[in-house]
Coordinates of C-alpha atoms in Angstrom, one line a residue:
Chain A
M1 CA 135.2 92.8 79.3
Y2 CA 135.7 92.8 83.1
R3 CA 139.4 92.7 82.6
R4 CA 139.3 95.5 80.1
S5 CA 137.4 97.7 82.4
L6 CA 139.9 97.2 85.2
G7 CA 142.8 97.5 82.7
A8 CA 141.4 100.9 81.5
H9 CA 141.3 102.0 85.1
V10 CA 144.9 101.0 85.6
R11 CA 146.0 103.0 82.6
A12 CA 144.0 106.0 83.8
S13 CA 145.6 105.9 87.2
L14 CA 149.1 105.4 85.9
E15 CA 148.8 108.8 84.2
Y16 CA 149.5 110.1 87.7
E17 CA 152.8 108.3 88.3
A18 CA 153.8 110.0 91.5
D19 CA 150.5 109.3 93.1
F20 CA 150.8 105.7 92.1
W21 CA 154.1 105.2 93.9
I22 CA 153.1 107.1 97.0
L23 CA 150.1 104.8 97.2
V24 CA 152.1 101.7 96.8
F25 CA 154.5 102.9 99.5
G26 CA 151.8 104.0 101.9
V27 CA 150.0 100.7 101.6
G28 CA 153.2 98.7 102.2
L29 CA 153.7 100.8 105.3
S30 CA 150.2 100.2 106.7
Q31 CA 150.6 96.4 106.1
C32 CA 153.9 96.5 108.0
V33 CA 152.2 97.8 111.1
G34 CA 150.4 94.5 111.5
L35 CA 153.6 92.7 111.1
V36 CA 155.4 94.7 113.7
F37 CA 152.7 93.7 116.1
I38 CA 153.2 90.0 115.3
G39 CA 156.9 90.4 115.6
A40 CA 156.5 92.1 119.0
V41 CA 154.3 89.3 120.3
F42 CA 156.6 86.5 119.2
A43 CA 159.6 88.3 120.7
K44 CA 158.0 87.6 124.1
V45 CA 156.4 84.2 123.5
P46 CA 157.6 81.6 121.1
H47 CA 154.2 80.1 120.4
I48 CA 150.6 81.3 120.4
N49 CA 148.4 78.3 121.2
G50 CA 150.9 76.0 119.5
W51 CA 151.4 78.2 116.4
G52 CA 154.9 79.5 115.6
L53 CA 155.9 82.8 114.2
W54 CA 156.2 81.8 110.5
E55 CA 152.9 79.8 110.7
V56 CA 151.1 82.9 111.8
V57 CA 152.9 84.9 109.1
L58 CA 151.6 82.5 106.6
M59 CA 148.0 83.0 107.7
Y60 CA 148.6 86.7 107.8
S61 CA 150.0 86.7 104.3
M62 CA 147.0 84.9 102.9
M63 CA 144.7 87.4 104.4
T64 CA 146.8 90.2 103.0
I65 CA 146.8 88.7 99.5
G66 CA 143.1 88.2 99.9
Q67 CA 142.7 91.8 100.8
G68 CA 144.8 92.8 97.8
C69 CA 142.5 90.7 95.5
S70 CA 139.5 92.4 96.9
E71 CA 141.0 95.8 96.2
L72 CA 141.9 94.7 92.7
F73 CA 138.7 92.8 91.7
A74 CA 136.0 94.2 93.9
E75 CA 136.9 97.7 94.9
G76 CA 133.9 99.1 93.0
S77 CA 131.6 97.2 95.4
W78 CA 132.5 99.8 98.1
D79 CA 130.8 102.4 95.8
L80 CA 127.5 100.4 95.9
P81 CA 125.8 102.5 98.6
M82 CA 126.5 105.6 96.5
L83 CA 125.5 103.8 93.3
V84 CA 122.2 102.6 94.9
N85 CA 121.3 105.8 96.6
R86 CA 122.0 108.1 93.6
G87 CA 120.3 105.8 91.2
E88 CA 123.6 105.4 89.3
L89 CA 122.9 101.7 88.9
D90 CA 120.4 102.6 86.2
R91 CA 123.1 102.8 83.6
M92 CA 124.5 99.4 84.5
L93 CA 121.0 97.8 84.4
V94 CA 120.5 98.8 80.8
R95 CA 123.8 97.2 79.7
P96 CA 123.9 93.5 78.7
Y97 CA 126.4 92.5 81.4
P98 CA 126.0 91.2 84.9
V99 CA 125.5 94.1 87.3
I100 CA 127.7 92.5 89.9
L101 CA 130.7 92.5 87.6
Q102 CA 130.0 96.0 86.4
V103 CA 129.9 97.2 90.0
C104 CA 133.0 95.4 91.0
S105 CA 135.0 96.9 88.1
F106 CA 133.5 100.3 88.6
R107 CA 136.7 101.4 90.4
L108 CA 140.1 100.0 91.0
G109 CA 141.8 100.1 94.3
M110 CA 145.3 101.3 93.4
N111 CA 146.5 100.1 96.9
A112 CA 145.9 96.6 95.5
F113 CA 149.4 96.5 94.1
G114 CA 151.0 97.5 97.3
T115 CA 149.0 95.1 99.3
L116 CA 149.6 92.2 96.9
A117 CA 153.3 92.9 96.9
V118 CA 153.6 92.8 100.7
G119 CA 151.4 89.7 100.9
T120 CA 153.4 87.9 98.3
V121 CA 156.7 88.6 99.9
L122 CA 155.3 87.4 103.3
L123 CA 153.9 84.3 101.7
V124 CA 157.0 83.3 100.0
T125 CA 159.2 84.1 103.0
A126 CA 156.9 82.1 105.3
L127 CA 156.8 79.1 103.0
A128 CA 160.6 79.2 102.7
R129 CA 161.0 79.2 106.5
L130 CA 158.5 76.5 107.1
H131 CA 159.5 73.0 106.0
V132 CA 156.6 71.8 104.1
H133 CA 157.0 68.5 102.3
W134 CA 156.0 69.4 98.8
T135 CA 154.9 66.7 96.3
P136 CA 153.4 67.6 92.9
A137 CA 149.9 66.5 94.2
R138 CA 150.3 68.5 97.3
A139 CA 151.4 71.6 95.4
A140 CA 148.5 71.3 93.0
I141 CA 145.9 71.0 95.8
A142 CA 147.6 73.9 97.7
L143 CA 147.2 76.1 94.6
L144 CA 143.5 75.2 94.4
V145 CA 143.0 75.8 98.1
F146 CA 144.8 79.1 98.0
A147 CA 142.9 80.3 94.9
S148 CA 139.6 79.3 96.6
A149 CA 140.7 81.2 99.7
L150 CA 141.1 84.3 97.7
V151 CA 137.7 83.8 96.1
V152 CA 136.2 83.5 99.6
K153 CA 137.8 86.8 100.6
V154 CA 136.7 88.7 97.5
S155 CA 133.1 87.3 97.7
L156 CA 132.8 88.3 101.4
T157 CA 133.7 91.8 100.5
V158 CA 131.1 91.9 97.8
I159 CA 128.5 90.3 100.1
A160 CA 129.2 92.8 102.9
N161 CA 128.7 95.7 100.4
A162 CA 125.6 94.2 98.9
S163 CA 124.0 95.1 102.2
A164 CA 123.7 98.6 100.6
F165 CA 120.6 97.3 98.8
W166 CA 118.9 97.0 102.2
L167 CA 120.6 99.6 104.3
R168 CA 120.0 102.9 102.7
G169 CA 122.9 104.8 104.1
T170 CA 125.4 106.5 101.8
I171 CA 128.5 105.2 103.5
S172 CA 129.4 101.5 103.9
T173 CA 129.9 101.5 107.7
F174 CA 128.2 98.1 108.0
A175 CA 130.3 96.7 105.2
A176 CA 133.5 98.1 106.6
G177 CA 132.7 96.6 110.0
A178 CA 131.9 93.2 108.5
D179 CA 135.1 93.4 106.5
Q180 CA 137.1 94.1 109.6
L181 CA 135.9 90.9 111.1
G182 CA 138.3 89.3 108.7
D183 CA 141.2 90.8 110.6
L184 CA 140.4 88.4 113.4
T185 CA 141.4 85.5 111.1
R186 CA 144.9 86.9 110.5
Y187 CA 145.7 85.0 113.7
P188 CA 145.2 81.4 114.6
L189 CA 141.5 80.7 115.0
T190 CA 142.1 78.4 117.9
I191 CA 142.8 81.4 120.2
Y192 CA 139.1 82.3 120.1
G193 CA 136.1 80.8 121.9
V194 CA 133.9 78.1 120.3
G195 CA 131.1 80.6 119.3
L196 CA 133.4 83.0 117.5
R197 CA 135.2 80.0 115.9
A198 CA 132.0 78.5 114.6
F199 CA 130.9 81.9 113.3
L200 CA 134.1 82.6 111.4
S201 CA 134.1 79.2 109.8
T202 CA 130.5 78.9 108.8
A203 CA 128.2 81.9 108.7
V204 CA 131.0 84.4 107.7
P205 CA 133.7 82.0 106.7
F206 CA 136.7 84.3 106.9
A207 CA 138.6 81.4 108.5
F208 CA 138.8 79.9 105.0
V209 CA 140.9 82.8 103.8
G210 CA 144.0 82.3 105.9
F211 CA 143.6 79.9 108.8
F212 CA 142.2 76.7 107.3
P213 CA 144.3 76.8 104.1
A214 CA 147.5 77.5 106.1
A215 CA 146.6 74.7 108.6
W216 CA 146.1 72.3 105.8
V217 CA 149.4 73.1 104.0
L218 CA 151.2 72.8 107.3
G219 CA 149.3 69.7 108.4
H220 CA 149.0 71.4 111.7
G221 CA 146.3 70.4 114.3
Q222 CA 143.5 67.9 114.2
S223 CA 141.3 70.0 111.9
A224 CA 143.9 70.5 109.2
W225 CA 141.7 68.5 106.7
V226 CA 139.1 71.3 106.9
G227 CA 141.4 73.3 104.6
L228 CA 140.4 71.0 101.8
L229 CA 136.8 72.3 102.1
T230 CA 138.0 75.7 101.0
P231 CA 136.7 75.3 97.4
L232 CA 133.3 74.5 98.9
A233 CA 133.4 77.6 101.0
A234 CA 134.3 79.6 97.9
A235 CA 131.4 78.1 95.9
Y236 CA 129.1 79.0 98.9
C237 CA 130.4 82.6 99.1
V238 CA 130.1 83.2 95.3
T239 CA 126.5 81.8 95.4
V240 CA 125.5 84.1 98.3
A241 CA 127.1 87.1 96.6
V242 CA 125.3 86.4 93.3
L243 CA 122.0 85.9 95.1
A244 CA 122.4 89.0 97.2
F245 CA 122.8 91.0 94.1
R246 CA 119.8 89.3 92.4
F247 CA 117.5 90.0 95.3
G248 CA 119.0 93.4 96.0
L249 CA 118.4 94.5 92.4
R250 CA 114.7 93.6 92.8
R251 CA 114.5 96.0 95.7
Y252 CA 116.4 98.7 93.8
D253 CA 114.2 101.8 93.4
S254 CA 116.4 104.0 91.3
A255 CA 116.3 107.6 92.2
G256 CA 114.8 110.9 91.2
N257 CA 113.9 111.3 87.6
Chain B
M1 CA 104.6 90.1 64.0
D2 CA 101.2 90.9 65.5
E3 CA 102.3 92.0 68.9
P4 CA 103.4 95.6 69.2
L5 CA 107.1 96.1 69.8
I6 CA 106.5 97.6 73.2
R7 CA 103.4 96.5 75.1
A8 CA 102.4 97.4 78.6
R9 CA 99.2 96.3 80.3
A10 CA 97.8 97.7 83.6
L11 CA 101.4 98.6 84.6
T12 CA 101.8 100.0 88.1
K13 CA 104.7 100.9 90.2
T14 CA 104.3 101.8 93.8
F15 CA 107.1 103.2 96.0
R16 CA 107.0 102.9 99.7
R17 CA 108.2 106.1 101.4
P18 CA 109.2 106.1 105.0
D19 CA 106.8 108.3 106.8
K20 CA 109.1 110.1 109.2
G21 CA 108.3 112.9 111.5
P22 CA 110.4 116.0 111.2
G23 CA 113.9 116.1 112.6
L24 CA 116.0 113.6 114.6
A25 CA 113.2 112.7 116.9
G26 CA 111.0 111.8 114.0
S27 CA 113.8 109.6 112.5
A28 CA 114.3 107.9 115.8
R29 CA 110.6 107.2 116.2
H30 CA 110.6 105.8 112.7
L31 CA 113.2 103.1 113.8
I32 CA 110.7 101.8 116.2
T33 CA 107.3 102.2 114.6
R34 CA 107.7 102.0 110.9
K35 CA 105.1 103.8 108.9
Y36 CA 105.1 104.1 105.2
T37 CA 103.0 106.0 102.7
E38 CA 102.4 104.3 99.4
H39 CA 103.1 106.4 96.4
H40 CA 101.7 105.3 93.0
A41 CA 104.3 106.6 90.6
I42 CA 102.7 104.6 87.8
D43 CA 99.1 103.8 88.2
G44 CA 97.8 101.4 85.6
I45 CA 99.4 102.3 82.3
D46 CA 98.4 100.6 79.0
L47 CA 100.7 101.4 76.1
D48 CA 101.4 99.9 72.7
V49 CA 104.1 101.1 70.5
A50 CA 104.5 99.6 67.0
A51 CA 107.9 99.0 65.4
G52 CA 109.2 102.1 63.8
E53 CA 106.9 104.4 65.7
A54 CA 108.2 107.6 67.4
V55 CA 106.3 108.4 70.5
A56 CA 106.5 111.5 72.6
Y57 CA 105.9 110.7 76.3
V58 CA 105.0 114.0 77.9
G59 CA 104.1 115.2 81.3
R60 CA 105.0 117.5 84.2
N61 CA 107.8 116.7 86.6
G62 CA 106.9 113.8 88.7
A63 CA 104.1 112.7 86.4
G64 CA 105.6 109.2 86.0
K65 CA 107.5 109.6 82.7
S66 CA 110.9 108.4 83.9
T67 CA 109.4 105.7 86.0
T68 CA 107.7 104.3 82.9
V69 CA 111.0 104.3 81.0
K70 CA 112.6 102.6 83.9
L71 CA 109.9 99.9 83.9
L72 CA 110.2 99.4 80.1
T73 CA 114.0 99.2 80.3
G74 CA 114.0 96.6 83.1
I75 CA 115.7 99.0 85.6
L76 CA 112.7 98.7 87.9
V77 CA 110.4 95.7 88.7
P78 CA 106.8 96.6 88.3
S79 CA 104.5 96.3 91.3
S80 CA 101.8 94.8 89.1
G81 CA 100.8 94.5 85.4
E82 CA 102.6 93.2 82.4
V83 CA 105.3 94.5 80.2
R84 CA 106.9 93.0 77.1
V85 CA 109.5 94.7 74.8
A86 CA 110.3 92.8 71.6
G87 CA 108.9 89.7 73.2
V88 CA 111.1 89.9 76.3
V89 CA 109.9 90.7 79.8
P90 CA 112.5 93.4 80.6
H91 CA 112.9 92.9 84.4
Q92 CA 113.0 89.1 84.1
D93 CA 115.3 88.8 81.1
R94 CA 117.3 92.0 81.7
I95 CA 120.3 91.1 79.6
A96 CA 118.4 89.9 76.6
N97 CA 116.3 93.1 76.8
A98 CA 119.4 95.3 77.1
R99 CA 120.7 94.0 73.8
N100 CA 117.6 95.3 72.0
I101 CA 117.6 98.8 73.5
G102 CA 119.6 102.0 73.7
V103 CA 118.9 104.3 76.5
V104 CA 119.9 108.0 77.0
F105 CA 119.3 109.7 80.3
G106 CA 119.5 113.4 79.8
Q107 CA 120.4 114.1 83.4
R108 CA 122.9 111.3 83.9
T109 CA 125.8 110.3 81.9
Q110 CA 126.5 106.7 81.0
L111 CA 130.1 107.4 80.1
W112 CA 132.8 106.1 82.3
W113 CA 133.7 109.1 84.3
D114 CA 137.5 108.7 84.4
L115 CA 138.0 107.1 81.0
P116 CA 138.5 108.8 77.6
V117 CA 135.4 108.6 75.5
R118 CA 137.2 106.3 73.1
E119 CA 137.8 103.8 75.9
T120 CA 134.2 103.9 76.9
F121 CA 133.2 103.1 73.4
T122 CA 135.7 100.1 73.2
L123 CA 134.3 98.8 76.5
L124 CA 130.8 99.0 75.1
R125 CA 131.9 97.3 71.9
D126 CA 133.1 94.4 74.0
M127 CA 130.0 94.4 76.2
Y128 CA 127.7 94.1 73.2
R129 CA 130.2 91.9 71.3
I130 CA 129.9 94.2 68.3
P131 CA 132.0 92.7 65.4
P132 CA 135.0 94.9 64.7
E133 CA 134.1 95.9 61.1
R134 CA 130.6 96.8 62.2
Y135 CA 131.9 98.8 65.1
R136 CA 134.3 100.7 62.9
A137 CA 131.6 101.6 60.5
T138 CA 129.0 102.6 63.1
L139 CA 131.6 104.6 65.0
A140 CA 132.7 106.4 61.9
R141 CA 129.1 107.3 61.0
L142 CA 128.3 108.5 64.5
T143 CA 131.5 110.4 64.7
E144 CA 130.6 112.3 61.6
V145 CA 127.0 113.0 62.4
L146 CA 127.6 114.0 66.0
D147 CA 131.0 115.5 65.4
L148 CA 132.7 113.4 68.0
G149 CA 136.2 113.5 66.6
P150 CA 137.6 116.1 69.1
L151 CA 135.8 114.4 72.0
L152 CA 137.3 110.9 71.6
P153 CA 140.5 111.4 73.6
V154 CA 138.8 113.4 76.4
T155 CA 137.8 111.8 79.6
G156 CA 134.1 111.8 80.6
R157 CA 134.5 114.3 83.4
K158 CA 136.0 116.9 81.2
L159 CA 133.2 117.1 78.7
S160 CA 130.8 120.0 78.7
L161 CA 127.1 119.2 78.9
G162 CA 126.6 119.5 75.2
Q163 CA 129.6 117.4 74.4
R164 CA 128.6 114.8 77.0
M165 CA 125.2 114.5 75.4
R166 CA 126.6 113.9 72.0
A167 CA 129.0 111.2 73.4
D168 CA 126.1 109.7 75.4
L169 CA 123.9 109.5 72.3
A170 CA 126.7 107.7 70.5
A171 CA 127.3 105.4 73.5
A172 CA 123.6 104.4 73.4
L173 CA 123.5 103.7 69.7
L174 CA 126.9 102.0 69.0
H175 CA 125.2 98.6 69.0
E176 CA 122.4 99.8 66.6
P177 CA 119.5 99.0 68.9
P178 CA 116.0 98.7 67.2
I179 CA 114.5 100.5 70.2
V180 CA 115.7 103.7 71.7
Y181 CA 114.5 105.4 74.9
L182 CA 115.4 109.0 75.4
D183 CA 114.7 110.5 78.8
E184 CA 114.9 114.3 78.6
P185 CA 117.7 114.2 76.0
T186 CA 117.9 117.9 75.5
I187 CA 117.7 119.0 79.1
G188 CA 120.1 121.9 79.9
L189 CA 121.5 122.1 76.4
D190 CA 121.9 125.4 74.5
I191 CA 119.8 126.0 71.4
E192 CA 122.6 125.0 68.9
V193 CA 123.2 121.7 70.5
K194 CA 119.5 121.1 70.9
D195 CA 118.9 121.6 67.2
R196 CA 121.7 119.2 66.4
V197 CA 120.4 116.5 68.7
R198 CA 116.9 116.9 67.3
E199 CA 118.1 116.6 63.8
F200 CA 120.0 113.5 64.8
L201 CA 116.8 112.1 66.3
R202 CA 114.8 112.8 63.2
D203 CA 117.3 110.8 61.1
L204 CA 117.1 108.0 63.6
V205 CA 113.4 107.8 63.3
A206 CA 113.6 108.1 59.5
N207 CA 115.8 105.1 59.5
G208 CA 113.2 102.9 61.2
T209 CA 114.3 103.0 64.8
T210 CA 111.5 102.8 67.3
V211 CA 111.8 105.8 69.6
L212 CA 110.2 106.7 72.9
L213 CA 111.0 110.2 73.9
T214 CA 110.2 111.7 77.3
T215 CA 110.5 115.3 77.7
H216 CA 109.0 118.4 79.0
D217 CA 110.7 120.5 76.3
L218 CA 108.1 120.3 73.7
G219 CA 110.3 121.6 70.9
D220 CA 111.8 118.1 71.0
I221 CA 108.7 116.3 70.0
E222 CA 107.4 118.5 67.3
D223 CA 110.5 117.7 65.3
V224 CA 110.6 114.0 66.0
C225 CA 107.3 112.4 66.9
R226 CA 104.0 112.0 65.3
R227 CA 102.2 110.5 68.3
I228 CA 101.9 112.1 71.7
V229 CA 101.1 110.4 75.0
I230 CA 100.4 112.7 77.9
V231 CA 100.8 111.4 81.4
D232 CA 99.9 112.9 84.7
G233 CA 99.6 111.4 88.2
G234 CA 100.9 108.1 86.9
R235 CA 98.1 107.7 84.3
I236 CA 97.9 108.3 80.6
I237 CA 95.5 111.2 80.2
H238 CA 95.8 111.5 76.4
D239 CA 97.1 109.3 73.6
G240 CA 96.8 110.3 70.0
P241 CA 98.4 112.0 66.9
L242 CA 100.4 115.1 67.7
A243 CA 98.7 117.1 64.9
A244 CA 95.2 116.4 66.3
V245 CA 96.3 117.6 69.7
R246 CA 97.6 120.8 68.2
D247 CA 94.4 121.4 66.2
E248 CA 92.2 120.7 69.2
L249 CA 94.0 122.5 71.9
A250 CA 96.5 124.7 70.3
R251 CA 94.2 126.9 68.3
E252 CA 95.5 130.1 69.8
R253 CA 98.4 132.1 68.2
S254 CA 99.9 135.4 69.1
M255 CA 101.1 138.1 66.8
H256 CA 103.5 140.6 68.3
V257 CA 103.5 143.9 66.5
Q258 CA 105.8 146.9 66.7
P259 CA 104.1 149.7 64.7
A260 CA 106.1 152.5 63.2
V261 CA 104.1 155.0 65.1
P262 CA 101.9 154.3 68.2
V263 CA 98.3 153.2 67.3
D264 CA 95.0 153.2 69.1
L265 CA 94.5 149.7 70.5
A266 CA 90.8 150.2 70.6
A267 CA 90.7 150.6 66.9
I268 CA 92.5 147.3 66.5
R269 CA 90.1 145.6 68.8
A270 CA 87.2 147.0 66.8
A271 CA 88.8 145.8 63.5
L272 CA 89.4 142.2 64.8
P273 CA 86.4 141.2 67.0
G274 CA 87.0 138.1 69.0
T275 CA 90.7 138.6 69.5
E276 CA 92.5 139.7 72.5
V277 CA 94.7 142.7 72.2
S278 CA 97.2 143.6 74.9
G279 CA 100.2 145.8 75.4
E280 CA 101.1 149.5 74.6
P281 CA 100.2 151.5 71.6
G282 CA 103.9 151.3 70.7
E283 CA 104.2 147.5 71.0
F284 CA 101.3 145.1 71.4
S285 CA 100.2 141.5 71.0
I286 CA 97.1 140.1 69.4
R287 CA 95.9 136.6 70.5
F288 CA 93.6 135.0 67.9
D289 CA 92.0 131.7 67.1
R290 CA 93.7 130.4 64.0
F291 CA 90.4 128.8 62.8
A292 CA 88.7 132.2 63.1
Y293 CA 91.4 134.3 61.5
S294 CA 94.4 133.5 59.3
A295 CA 97.7 135.2 60.2
G296 CA 97.4 137.1 56.9
Q297 CA 94.0 138.5 57.8
V298 CA 95.2 139.7 61.2
A299 CA 98.3 141.3 59.6
A300 CA 96.2 142.9 56.9
A301 CA 93.8 144.4 59.5
V302 CA 96.6 145.9 61.5
M303 CA 98.3 147.3 58.4
G304 CA 95.0 149.0 57.5
L305 CA 95.4 151.0 60.7
A306 CA 99.2 151.5 61.0
E307 CA 102.5 151.0 59.3
I308 CA 104.2 147.9 60.8
R309 CA 107.9 148.2 61.6
D310 CA 108.3 144.6 62.8
F311 CA 106.1 141.7 63.7
R312 CA 106.5 138.1 64.8
I313 CA 104.0 135.2 65.2
D314 CA 104.3 132.7 68.1
E315 CA 103.4 129.2 67.1
P316 CA 101.8 127.5 70.0
G317 CA 104.3 125.4 72.0
I318 CA 103.1 121.9 73.0
E319 CA 103.8 123.3 76.4
D320 CA 100.6 125.3 76.1
V321 CA 98.8 122.2 74.8
V322 CA 99.8 120.2 77.8
R323 CA 98.8 123.0 80.1
R324 CA 95.4 123.1 78.5
V325 CA 95.0 119.3 78.9
Y326 CA 95.8 119.8 82.6
E327 CA 93.3 122.6 82.8
G328 CA 90.7 120.1 81.7
G329 CA 90.8 120.6 77.9
L330 CA 90.8 116.9 77.0
V331 CA 90.0 114.4 79.8
E332 CA 88.7 114.4 83.4
S333 CA 91.3 115.5 85.9
P334 CA 93.6 112.6 87.0
T335 CA 93.6 111.1 90.5
G336 CA 96.4 111.4 92.9
A337 CA 98.7 114.4 93.3
P338 CA 102.1 114.0 91.7
A339 CA 105.2 114.5 93.8

């Protein structure tokens, strides 16, 4: 059902083919800006806090793919403030399907395809440059860790937007701010102070999107093992997202008549 | 089953409204000292609806009609009181309840805005897990009755209001729910579409579907419902058979007459004591109690004085009935001013 809803949106958007390609191109361009920055930094210094260029690109790519997944699977959550304030959630509440999924599939971020393409190219290139000793077990765990990392990212987007149940503004300023915190974890977590590090790995575990999974795959640093906790972080984030919706819906007042 | 299909007891819903002063200063002050006014949208409603009943739920704007529907459908959580619909507590077991009900909001579409109507229907088919043969049969029936054929390939946003309402009705009924809530289903529609929707609703009721219809267009209910519940200020102020309400409060009729030549209105007043005659000698209206005079008697009296070119009798709208309830015709005036 969820897939069908998204699929229908893709078909609807593809009717405007030119728009589609412009979007894909535009997004690719915006992602490249971040890369140019990384390139510029590494042109001057060979390492940031012991992390090399391709290691940072790996983290960066995970975050980018995560963002693409959010755009693909949870873009509708950005409409939550509008849905809540205009009482548009009513129609979802009278349907026998979890509201959280109806909201997430309410819209499709067409940039998703551009973001995912850029992210994937970066990921593949970085992994090719970095000499990781792959064994079947290691590859299997890496897949699980990466998949969990993406779940963390998507859930955090949904949680940030669920704030709309409590904050009655019509624009998701808070959510956008919270989401941008994630950009901090495009770079090695070790460059930040203890407080920020703790914050980004526990309360708002953005570090589990890029940094910890990458550190584990690379076996880099003393805390590389933390990457193995990514599935736990994912379970935690999904639970919080579901609970946020459950409690949020109890507060939902609908609107007008 | 002894329990009525829909059962509400002492149901209340209270909204808290921020009590802001005017302007930016007021808003800023509100950030610091929060004050709220409580607004009882629904203030202790008891309602039983038996399976197969068609109930009109009537009231002015802000009387609490829509809030009641939102409580019964599980959209809102009640502040206190109990509600059960087909044995399910709607706000606790929202998904189980959603399978039993169909909901139409006149003011708000439930179609996917950017998808063709056909796609919306397919999504709903999957959502309700309607078996394919069943879906095909239901869709074919609804397509025929509501004339949806030309609408199926059109996206939601491109439909006119009337088309949208027809598609919305189908979207609410695809899964053949035993209970249907209609919240102002004919609002803003032109007469032709209104009639079609009403006819459709009559058939729905005839087929045994339980219907709760909120409206302030009283033409809707005369066609469809036998029972009328009148709400005001969040309370039920009347609940009974529609016909009784009409006999009790809608005794007055008006006959509008155009005589061939102007007549003396005083003569008509003299011929029909107890009626109220207003207008011009060339075109006038006679208001009469239908238990005191029959329409035939009034017409005969007029014809005795003048040749009639044209005349028309206004049946009392339920609108008048409701107004008279509000004026104190049935019950003591309700507490709390509506919004």
